[in-house]
Amino acid sequence: MTTEPHSDPDVYSAFEGDLPGTVTPSALRRRLRRYVPALVLAFLVLVVWELVVRVFDIEEFILAKPTEIYSTFLDEFDTVVEAGWTTVREALLGLALGTVFGVLAAVATARWAGLREGLLPFAVAANSIPILALAPIANQWFGLTSITAKAAVVSVIVFFPVMINTVRGLTEVDPGELELMRAIAAPPREVVRRVRIPNALPYFFSALKVAAALAVIGAIVAEYFGGRTASLGFYITQQAGAFKFAEAWSAIIVGSFLGIAIYGSVLLLERWAMPWHVSLRTADDR
Amino acid sequence: MVAGAVDTWTEGRRLPQWLRSTLWFVAILGFLLLMWEGYKFLWTEMGWSWPVRPINRSMPHTWDIVDALFSPARRGGSDILLVILGEAALFTLREAVLGFVIGAIVGFFLAVVFVRSPLAERSLMPYVVASQTVPIIAIAPMVVLWAGRNDWPQWIAVAFISSYLTFFPVTINALRGLQSPPPTASELMRSYAATPNQELRKLLVPAALPYIFTALKISATASVIGAIIGELPAGLPNGLGRVLLRFASSFSSAPEKLFAAVIVSALAGIVFVAAISLAERMIVRARPEVFQAEPESLSVATHRGIA
Amino acid sequence: MSAVDIRGVSKVFGSGPGQVEALKDIDLSIESGQFVSLIGPSGCGKSTLLRLVGDLLPPTGGSLTVAGKTPHEARLSRDYGMVFQQATLLDWRSVRANVELPLEIMGASADERTARAEEMLELVQLGDFGGHYPWQLSGGMQQRVAIARALSFKPSLLLMDEPFGALDEMTREAMQDELLRIWERSKRTVIFVTHSIPEAVFLSQRTVVMSRRPGRITRIVDIDLPYPRDEDTREDRRFYDKVTEVREALREHE
């Protein structure tokens, strides 16, 4: 009744089918068909939403109509895109910093077993900290309008998943593979290069995908505690605070789009880095 | 004597696990405090200011932070800061716990629906995932507004905001747990002509419990975050959210207060998670170690709710 | 009335160009109390046939009856005890609670459950292990618990899908001895899927030889060795002859 470590279903795999790749027409059609129920539901929800707002004559500051959000989105396009540009830079910088530190910490932890044992309770404790509370401090340290301040918060958010998963990937290696390397007297460097790193890649990417999705949200929330006026979090706070929800939703759309875009980039990177992995095979390849 | 002492070490009679872990924890904590003070000292000596200026106004001394916790919060006030923060934390935890319970129930219910109906899973799952890409700071004012119109207490509104973060990990993990029994286990239940409810009660839910508890620990942290964020638009003056915002604005005059508030926020999260861990140990007993450790695995551990 | 009656049964998986004909024109009749083995190469549909009998899969054609009832009716009246290659014990239940599981589902009283579980554990010689948890037992012991569980509610038909496939050779032979002992005491009808020729010959009264693509029955070998069978049987000349006969039957359709 145990599961394979690699079979961890990815939460965000809901988007994975959208990835451009070499698929046969029939496989493509089958994949598209998987999304039919979701698309039908989306359409229905939008129609019902629009109708409810119109029929019951609900004021805009309670619930905006989808059509209204759409036209507001077009009107506000330049503003929200500029805001998105700030936020995406914060998210990407934070993602990069958090990933680098996470991997470095993971390598050190995997290398020295004693450190691992000591870090475990620390990681558990750190995992229970509402990281958001660090945002005001980061603002003070790096400046309210500085990109670094938000990136710092994002990097802390990214750090733990990347580190925990990479440690697992580096240490939970098939003993048979290690024995094989031992049998051919491979030097430790080669064992790391040919066994441990390839083994860690799926774990690493699994964490990176989650981190990618969290990065944008982390940046937006960090902006809540103050930041540039041209940033998604600030914009959403302002508009939602003034009950201009159509404007707020326009910014949310941009935020979601950015999150999905970064996530998609990580997927592409994953395909490039480990084309051999099972999770990337389509049903037809099996 | 010396030889004997050495022997106890070499015999491999090692310190008990909890003591070793605690010692390591204290050592790492000490190391971090030392880094903090060392950074301040070295950067001041060398006149460096990047990335963070080592002045007391941005990096207060560790002892100043501790001192602030035990000093009156306001000049002439009688309550020390720790009491004020503790009360704020309790207020926030009340919202968080309610949000956690709502989220856990909704999350579990969704997972059961999904495992029963693949069509429901395919139609709804993408939206469950997408829902978490919508930052709650956008939803919070709406919920507060709706609650106000219906004359609900504000703290209940905050609990609902918090539940928006907590249901997600529970849905994802519970679904994974409910799907974890091998196909033969389901065939077995079928061969007994068990009703769907019996299968759920006797097979699926017990199998999912370790997964659910892992999610609950994630949700506990997320619910505190959700409550803190929810308090901001709700304008609730007594929770941690406002306290953080207030101390952030007075940072330049009293930075140690913000650090103290952050530490108490962290403790609130840790206490909540610890309580769930305790419940887990009492409920999920008598499992092989592998089985208990398994669901703790990667994607789960990494799906910390953020906002 | 025969315990299991299979007439012209076929099973096709999938549709269109990707469809697989798993079983074709299967006819088989099993007398009550008989021990029948299904043997054949991987993909010959022997497990599929077992699942059709057990109402875990619907047939695409033909008819099946179990003691005069449809498989569905038989399942609802709890006629089946199933044992798989993996013991599939529930980790969170003690050995005793695992054996009690089907009885719980069928609404037996607590007293009856306890009594039955004790009796069954004695039968599989695990009387002292009721309080243990599955992961504390060896593979062979786990499989014995699975057999005890399958027999606990006195099903009339025992369906076994390579139950000893994951065990080592020594344990396997011990389990075979034990299964025969239990069978002779309980006199249930047994359908036993295996890919081991000596196992099929040693255990059963009839060995049904199957071939693949499409899965069909190519020969039924009657094993007329006397029961009780034991270590001497394994060294008996006639045992070897039967093993050879089954082996040749399998080869004919390679």
mmCIF file with all atom_site columns, N, CA, C and O in Angstrom, chain B residues 233-268:
data_model
loop_
_atom_site.group_PDB
_atom_site.id
_atom_site.type_symbol
_atom_site.label_atom_id
_atom_site.label_alt_id
_atom_site.label_comp_id
_atom_site.label_asym_id
_atom_site.label_entity_id
_atom_site.label_seq_id
_atom_site.pdbx_PDB_ins_code
_atom_site.Cartn_x
_atom_site.Cartn_y
_atom_site.Cartn_z
_atom_site.occupancy
_atom_site.B_iso_or_equiv
_atom_site.pdbx_formal_charge
_atom_site.auth_seq_id
_atom_site.auth_comp_id
_atom_site.auth_asym_id
_atom_site.auth_atom_id
_atom_site.pdbx_PDB_model_num
ATOM 1   N N  . PRO B 1 233 ? -8.030  43.956 5.251  1.00 0.00 ? 233 PRO B N  1
ATOM 2   C CA . PRO B 1 233 ? -9.168  44.708 4.713  1.00 0.00 ? 233 PRO B CA 1
ATOM 3   C C  . PRO B 1 233 ? -10.337 44.769 5.685  1.00 0.00 ? 233 PRO B C  1
ATOM 4   O O  . PRO B 1 233 ? -11.128 45.705 5.643  1.00 0.00 ? 233 PRO B O  1
ATOM 5   N N  . ALA B 1 234 ? -10.426 43.776 6.574  1.00 0.00 ? 234 ALA B N  1
ATOM 6   C CA . ALA B 1 234 ? -11.531 43.786 7.526  1.00 0.00 ? 234 ALA B CA 1
ATOM 7   C C  . ALA B 1 234 ? -11.336 44.898 8.543  1.00 0.00 ? 234 ALA B C  1
ATOM 8   O O  . ALA B 1 234 ? -12.272 45.267 9.247  1.00 0.00 ? 234 ALA B O  1
ATOM 9   N N  . GLY B 1 235 ? -10.124 45.411 8.627  1.00 0.00 ? 235 GLY B N  1
ATOM 10  C CA . GLY B 1 235 ? -9.856  46.492 9.559  1.00 0.00 ? 235 GLY B CA 1
ATOM 11  C C  . GLY B 1 235 ? -10.002 46.068 11.009 1.00 0.00 ? 235 GLY B C  1
ATOM 12  O O  . GLY B 1 235 ? -10.346 46.852 11.878 1.00 0.00 ? 235 GLY B O  1
ATOM 13  N N  . LEU B 1 236 ? -9.757  44.785 11.265 1.00 0.00 ? 236 LEU B N  1
ATOM 14  C CA . LEU B 1 236 ? -9.852  44.309 12.638 1.00 0.00 ? 236 LEU B CA 1
ATOM 15  C C  . LEU B 1 236 ? -8.625  44.775 13.412 1.00 0.00 ? 236 LEU B C  1
ATOM 16  O O  . LEU B 1 236 ? -7.504  44.453 13.035 1.00 0.00 ? 236 LEU B O  1
ATOM 17  N N  . PRO B 1 237 ? -8.833  45.541 14.475 1.00 0.00 ? 237 PRO B N  1
ATOM 18  C CA . PRO B 1 237 ? -7.677  46.118 15.167 1.00 0.00 ? 237 PRO B CA 1
ATOM 19  C C  . PRO B 1 237 ? -6.986  45.143 16.103 1.00 0.00 ? 237 PRO B C  1
ATOM 20  O O  . PRO B 1 237 ? -5.862  45.381 16.502 1.00 0.00 ? 237 PRO B O  1
ATOM 21  N N  . ASN B 1 238 ? -7.629  44.012 16.469 1.00 0.00 ? 238 ASN B N  1
ATOM 22  C CA . ASN B 1 238 ? -7.041  43.219 17.551 1.00 0.00 ? 238 ASN B CA 1
ATOM 23  C C  . ASN B 1 238 ? -6.213  42.017 17.107 1.00 0.00 ? 238 ASN B C  1
ATOM 24  O O  . ASN B 1 238 ? -5.715  41.295 17.940 1.00 0.00 ? 238 ASN B O  1
ATOM 25  N N  . GLY B 1 239 ? -6.066  41.795 15.809 1.00 0.00 ? 239 GLY B N  1
ATOM 26  C CA . GLY B 1 239 ? -5.329  40.618 15.389 1.00 0.00 ? 239 GLY B CA 1
ATOM 27  C C  . GLY B 1 239 ? -3.883  40.914 15.026 1.00 0.00 ? 239 GLY B C  1
ATOM 28  O O  . GLY B 1 239 ? -3.428  42.057 15.077 1.00 0.00 ? 239 GLY B O  1
ATOM 29  N N  . LEU B 1 240 ? -3.161  39.849 14.648 1.00 0.00 ? 240 LEU B N  1
ATOM 30  C CA . LEU B 1 240 ? -1.749  39.992 14.298 1.00 0.00 ? 240 LEU B CA 1
ATOM 31  C C  . LEU B 1 240 ? -1.553  40.830 13.034 1.00 0.00 ? 240 LEU B C  1
ATOM 32  O O  . LEU B 1 240 ? -0.553  41.506 12.889 1.00 0.00 ? 240 LEU B O  1
ATOM 33  N N  . GLY B 1 241 ? -2.522  40.767 12.117 1.00 0.00 ? 241 GLY B N  1
ATOM 34  C CA . GLY B 1 241 ? -2.390  41.481 10.843 1.00 0.00 ? 241 GLY B CA 1
ATOM 35  C C  . GLY B 1 241 ? -2.175  42.962 11.046 1.00 0.00 ? 241 GLY B C  1
ATOM 36  O O  . GLY B 1 241 ? -1.237  43.559 10.535 1.00 0.00 ? 241 GLY B O  1
ATOM 37  N N  . ARG B 1 242 ? -3.066  43.554 11.841 1.00 0.00 ? 242 ARG B N  1
ATOM 38  C CA . ARG B 1 242 ? -2.962  44.984 12.113 1.00 0.00 ? 242 ARG B CA 1
ATOM 39  C C  . ARG B 1 242 ? -1.695  45.308 12.892 1.00 0.00 ? 242 ARG B C  1
ATOM 40  O O  . ARG B 1 242 ? -1.046  46.311 12.661 1.00 0.00 ? 242 ARG B O  1
ATOM 41  N N  . VAL B 1 243 ? -1.374  44.431 13.853 1.00 0.00 ? 243 VAL B N  1
ATOM 42  C CA . VAL B 1 243 ? -0.178  44.660 14.662 1.00 0.00 ? 243 VAL B CA 1
ATOM 43  C C  . VAL B 1 243 ? 1.057   44.696 13.762 1.00 0.00 ? 243 VAL B C  1
ATOM 44  O O  . VAL B 1 243 ? 1.911   45.586 13.881 1.00 0.00 ? 243 VAL B O  1
ATOM 45  N N  . LEU B 1 244 ? 1.114   43.759 12.839 1.00 0.00 ? 244 LEU B N  1
ATOM 46  C CA . LEU B 1 244 ? 2.265   43.728 11.921 1.00 0.00 ? 244 LEU B CA 1
ATOM 47  C C  . LEU B 1 244 ? 2.320   45.020 11.110 1.00 0.00 ? 244 LEU B C  1
ATOM 48  O O  . LEU B 1 244 ? 3.384   45.624 10.951 1.00 0.00 ? 244 LEU B O  1
ATOM 49  N N  . LEU B 1 245 ? 1.162   45.425 10.604 1.00 0.00 ? 245 LEU B N  1
ATOM 50  C CA . LEU B 1 245 ? 1.109   46.629 9.779  1.00 0.00 ? 245 LEU B CA 1
ATOM 51  C C  . LEU B 1 245 ? 1.507   47.853 10.603 1.00 0.00 ? 245 LEU B C  1
ATOM 52  O O  . LEU B 1 245 ? 2.257   48.717 10.141 1.00 0.00 ? 245 LEU B O  1
ATOM 53  N N  . ARG B 1 246 ? 1.003   47.911 11.854 1.00 0.00 ? 246 ARG B N  1
ATOM 54  C CA . ARG B 1 246 ? 1.294   49.073 12.708 1.00 0.00 ? 246 ARG B CA 1
ATOM 55  C C  . ARG B 1 246 ? 2.785   49.152 13.031 1.00 0.00 ? 246 ARG B C  1
ATOM 56  O O  . ARG B 1 246 ? 3.412   50.192 12.906 1.00 0.00 ? 246 ARG B O  1
ATOM 57  N N  . PHE B 1 247 ? 3.342   47.996 13.411 1.00 0.00 ? 247 PHE B N  1
ATOM 58  C CA . PHE B 1 247 ? 4.765   48.001 13.770 1.00 0.00 ? 247 PHE B CA 1
ATOM 59  C C  . PHE B 1 247 ? 5.644   48.216 12.542 1.00 0.00 ? 247 PHE B C  1
ATOM 60  O O  . PHE B 1 247 ? 6.748   48.741 12.650 1.00 0.00 ? 247 PHE B O  1
ATOM 61  N N  . ALA B 1 248 ? 5.144   47.803 11.371 1.00 0.00 ? 248 ALA B N  1
ATOM 62  C CA . ALA B 1 248 ? 5.916   48.046 10.160 1.00 0.00 ? 248 ALA B CA 1
ATOM 63  C C  . ALA B 1 248 ? 6.011   49.537 9.893  1.00 0.00 ? 248 ALA B C  1
ATOM 64  O O  . ALA B 1 248 ? 7.050   50.036 9.443  1.00 0.00 ? 248 ALA B O  1
ATOM 65  N N  . SER B 1 249 ? 4.924   50.264 10.189 1.00 0.00 ? 249 SER B N  1
ATOM 66  C CA . SER B 1 249 ? 4.945   51.697 9.904  1.00 0.00 ? 249 SER B CA 1
ATOM 67  C C  . SER B 1 249 ? 5.769   52.461 10.933 1.00 0.00 ? 249 SER B C  1
ATOM 68  O O  . SER B 1 249 ? 6.260   53.547 10.662 1.00 0.00 ? 249 SER B O  1
ATOM 69  N N  . SER B 1 250 ? 5.904   51.872 12.141 1.00 0.00 ? 250 SER B N  1
ATOM 70  C CA . SER B 1 250 ? 6.733   52.553 13.143 1.00 0.00 ? 250 SER B CA 1
ATOM 71  C C  . SER B 1 250 ? 8.114   51.907 13.234 1.00 0.00 ? 250 SER B C  1
ATOM 72  O O  . SER B 1 250 ? 8.797   52.010 14.234 1.00 0.00 ? 250 SER B O  1
ATOM 73  N N  . PHE B 1 251 ? 8.496   51.247 12.137 1.00 0.00 ? 251 PHE B N  1
ATOM 74  C CA . PHE B 1 251 ? 9.737   50.474 12.142 1.00 0.00 ? 251 PHE B CA 1
ATOM 75  C C  . PHE B 1 251 ? 10.961  51.345 12.446 1.00 0.00 ? 251 PHE B C  1
ATOM 76  O O  . PHE B 1 251 ? 11.832  50.962 13.220 1.00 0.00 ? 251 PHE B O  1
ATOM 77  N N  . SER B 1 252 ? 10.996  52.544 11.822 1.00 0.00 ? 252 SER B N  1
ATOM 78  C CA . SER B 1 252 ? 12.219  53.339 11.945 1.00 0.00 ? 252 SER B CA 1
ATOM 79  C C  . SER B 1 252 ? 12.459  53.780 13.384 1.00 0.00 ? 252 SER B C  1
ATOM 80  O O  . SER B 1 252 ? 13.604  53.963 13.786 1.00 0.00 ? 252 SER B O  1
ATOM 81  N N  . SER B 1 253 ? 11.370  53.910 14.191 1.00 0.00 ? 253 SER B N  1
ATOM 82  C CA . SER B 1 253 ? 11.595  54.323 15.570 1.00 0.00 ? 253 SER B CA 1
ATOM 83  C C  . SER B 1 253 ? 11.760  53.114 16.493 1.00 0.00 ? 253 SER B C  1
ATOM 84  O O  . SER B 1 253 ? 12.530  53.165 17.440 1.00 0.00 ? 253 SER B O  1
ATOM 85  N N  . ALA B 1 254 ? 11.028  52.023 16.217 1.00 0.00 ? 254 ALA B N  1
ATOM 86  C CA . ALA B 1 254 ? 11.120  50.856 17.113 1.00 0.00 ? 254 ALA B CA 1
ATOM 87  C C  . ALA B 1 254 ? 11.138  49.566 16.300 1.00 0.00 ? 254 ALA B C  1
ATOM 88  O O  . ALA B 1 254 ? 10.136  48.857 16.253 1.00 0.00 ? 254 ALA B O  1
ATOM 89  N N  . PRO B 1 255 ? 12.239  49.281 15.621 1.00 0.00 ? 255 PRO B N  1
ATOM 90  C CA . PRO B 1 255 ? 12.278  48.106 14.753 1.00 0.00 ? 255 PRO B CA 1
ATOM 91  C C  . PRO B 1 255 ? 12.108  46.796 15.517 1.00 0.00 ? 255 PRO B C  1
ATOM 92  O O  . PRO B 1 255 ? 11.537  45.841 15.000 1.00 0.00 ? 255 PRO B O  1
ATOM 93  N N  . GLU B 1 256 ? 12.573  46.754 16.778 1.00 0.00 ? 256 GLU B N  1
ATOM 94  C CA . GLU B 1 256 ? 12.540  45.496 17.510 1.00 0.00 ? 256 GLU B CA 1
ATOM 95  C C  . GLU B 1 256 ? 11.102  45.014 17.735 1.00 0.00 ? 256 GLU B C  1
ATOM 96  O O  . GLU B 1 256 ? 10.854  43.821 17.872 1.00 0.00 ? 256 GLU B O  1
ATOM 97  N N  . LYS B 1 257 ? 10.142  45.959 17.737 1.00 0.00 ? 257 LYS B N  1
ATOM 98  C CA . LYS B 1 257 ? 8.756   45.541 17.938 1.00 0.00 ? 257 LYS B CA 1
ATOM 99  C C  . LYS B 1 257 ? 8.248   44.714 16.761 1.00 0.00 ? 257 LYS B C  1
ATOM 100 O O  . LYS B 1 257 ? 7.527   43.736 16.946 1.00 0.00 ? 257 LYS B O  1
ATOM 101 N N  . LEU B 1 258 ? 8.634   45.122 15.537 1.00 0.00 ? 258 LEU B N  1
ATOM 102 C CA . LEU B 1 258 ? 8.200   44.352 14.366 1.00 0.00 ? 258 LEU B CA 1
ATOM 103 C C  . LEU B 1 258 ? 8.812   42.953 14.409 1.00 0.00 ? 258 LEU B C  1
ATOM 104 O O  . LEU B 1 258 ? 8.124   41.955 14.154 1.00 0.00 ? 258 LEU B O  1
ATOM 105 N N  . PHE B 1 259 ? 10.095  42.888 14.763 1.00 0.00 ? 259 PHE B N  1
ATOM 106 C CA . PHE B 1 259 ? 10.727  41.564 14.849 1.00 0.00 ? 259 PHE B CA 1
ATOM 107 C C  . PHE B 1 259 ? 10.043  40.704 15.895 1.00 0.00 ? 259 PHE B C  1
ATOM 108 O O  . PHE B 1 259 ? 9.800   39.510 15.689 1.00 0.00 ? 259 PHE B O  1
ATOM 109 N N  . ALA B 1 260 ? 9.710   41.330 17.025 1.00 0.00 ? 260 ALA B N  1
ATOM 110 C CA . ALA B 1 260 ? 9.011   40.594 18.083 1.00 0.00 ? 260 ALA B CA 1
ATOM 111 C C  . ALA B 1 260 ? 7.670   40.072 17.560 1.00 0.00 ? 260 ALA B C  1
ATOM 112 O O  . ALA B 1 260 ? 7.300   38.919 17.805 1.00 0.00 ? 260 ALA B O  1
ATOM 113 N N  . ALA B 1 261 ? 6.962   40.936 16.789 1.00 0.00 ? 261 ALA B N  1
ATOM 114 C CA . ALA B 1 261 ? 5.656   40.523 16.261 1.00 0.00 ? 261 ALA B CA 1
ATOM 115 C C  . ALA B 1 261 ? 5.809   39.375 15.271 1.00 0.00 ? 261 ALA B C  1
ATOM 116 O O  . ALA B 1 261 ? 4.995   38.441 15.241 1.00 0.00 ? 261 ALA B O  1
ATOM 117 N N  . VAL B 1 262 ? 6.881   39.427 14.461 1.00 0.00 ? 262 VAL B N  1
ATOM 118 C CA . VAL B 1 262 ? 7.120   38.348 13.498 1.00 0.00 ? 262 VAL B CA 1
ATOM 119 C C  . VAL B 1 262 ? 7.390   37.043 14.236 1.00 0.00 ? 262 VAL B C  1
ATOM 120 O O  . VAL B 1 262 ? 6.871   35.977 13.870 1.00 0.00 ? 262 VAL B O  1
ATOM 121 N N  . ILE B 1 263 ? 8.174   37.134 15.317 1.00 0.00 ? 263 ILE B N  1
ATOM 122 C CA . ILE B 1 263 ? 8.492   35.922 16.084 1.00 0.00 ? 263 ILE B CA 1
ATOM 123 C C  . ILE B 1 263 ? 7.217   35.327 16.682 1.00 0.00 ? 263 ILE B C  1
ATOM 124 O O  . ILE B 1 263 ? 6.986   34.105 16.634 1.00 0.00 ? 263 ILE B O  1
ATOM 125 N N  . VAL B 1 264 ? 6.356   36.192 17.223 1.00 0.00 ? 264 VAL B N  1
ATOM 126 C CA . VAL B 1 264 ? 5.116   35.674 17.811 1.00 0.00 ? 264 VAL B CA 1
ATOM 127 C C  . VAL B 1 264 ? 4.218   35.072 16.720 1.00 0.00 ? 264 VAL B C  1
ATOM 128 O O  . VAL B 1 264 ? 3.594   34.029 16.927 1.00 0.00 ? 264 VAL B O  1
ATOM 129 N N  . SER B 1 265 ? 4.173   35.704 15.542 1.00 0.00 ? 265 SER B N  1
ATOM 130 C CA . SER B 1 265 ? 3.399   35.124 14.429 1.00 0.00 ? 265 SER B CA 1
ATOM 131 C C  . SER B 1 265 ? 3.916   33.732 14.100 1.00 0.00 ? 265 SER B C  1
ATOM 132 O O  . SER B 1 265 ? 3.146   32.796 13.888 1.00 0.00 ? 265 SER B O  1
ATOM 133 N N  . ALA B 1 266 ? 5.241   33.618 14.059 1.00 0.00 ? 266 ALA B N  1
ATOM 134 C CA . ALA B 1 266 ? 5.843   32.323 13.761 1.00 0.00 ? 266 ALA B CA 1
ATOM 135 C C  . ALA B 1 266 ? 5.458   31.302 14.822 1.00 0.00 ? 266 ALA B C  1
ATOM 136 O O  . ALA B 1 266 ? 5.093   30.160 14.513 1.00 0.00 ? 266 ALA B O  1
ATOM 137 N N  . LEU B 1 267 ? 5.504   31.742 16.105 1.00 0.00 ? 267 LEU B N  1
ATOM 138 C CA . LEU B 1 267 ? 5.153   30.823 17.189 1.00 0.00 ? 267 LEU B CA 1
ATOM 139 C C  . LEU B 1 267 ? 3.704   30.376 17.070 1.00 0.00 ? 267 LEU B C  1
ATOM 140 O O  . LEU B 1 267 ? 3.386   29.208 17.308 1.00 0.00 ? 267 LEU B O  1
ATOM 141 N N  . ALA B 1 268 ? 2.817   31.313 16.677 1.00 0.00 ? 268 ALA B N  1
ATOM 142 C CA . ALA B 1 268 ? 1.407   30.950 16.511 1.00 0.00 ? 268 ALA B CA 1
ATOM 143 C C  . ALA B 1 268 ? 1.281   29.828 15.483 1.00 0.00 ? 268 ALA B C  1
ATOM 144 O O  . ALA B 1 268 ? 0.560   28.851 15.693 1.00 0.00 ? 268 ALA B O  1
#
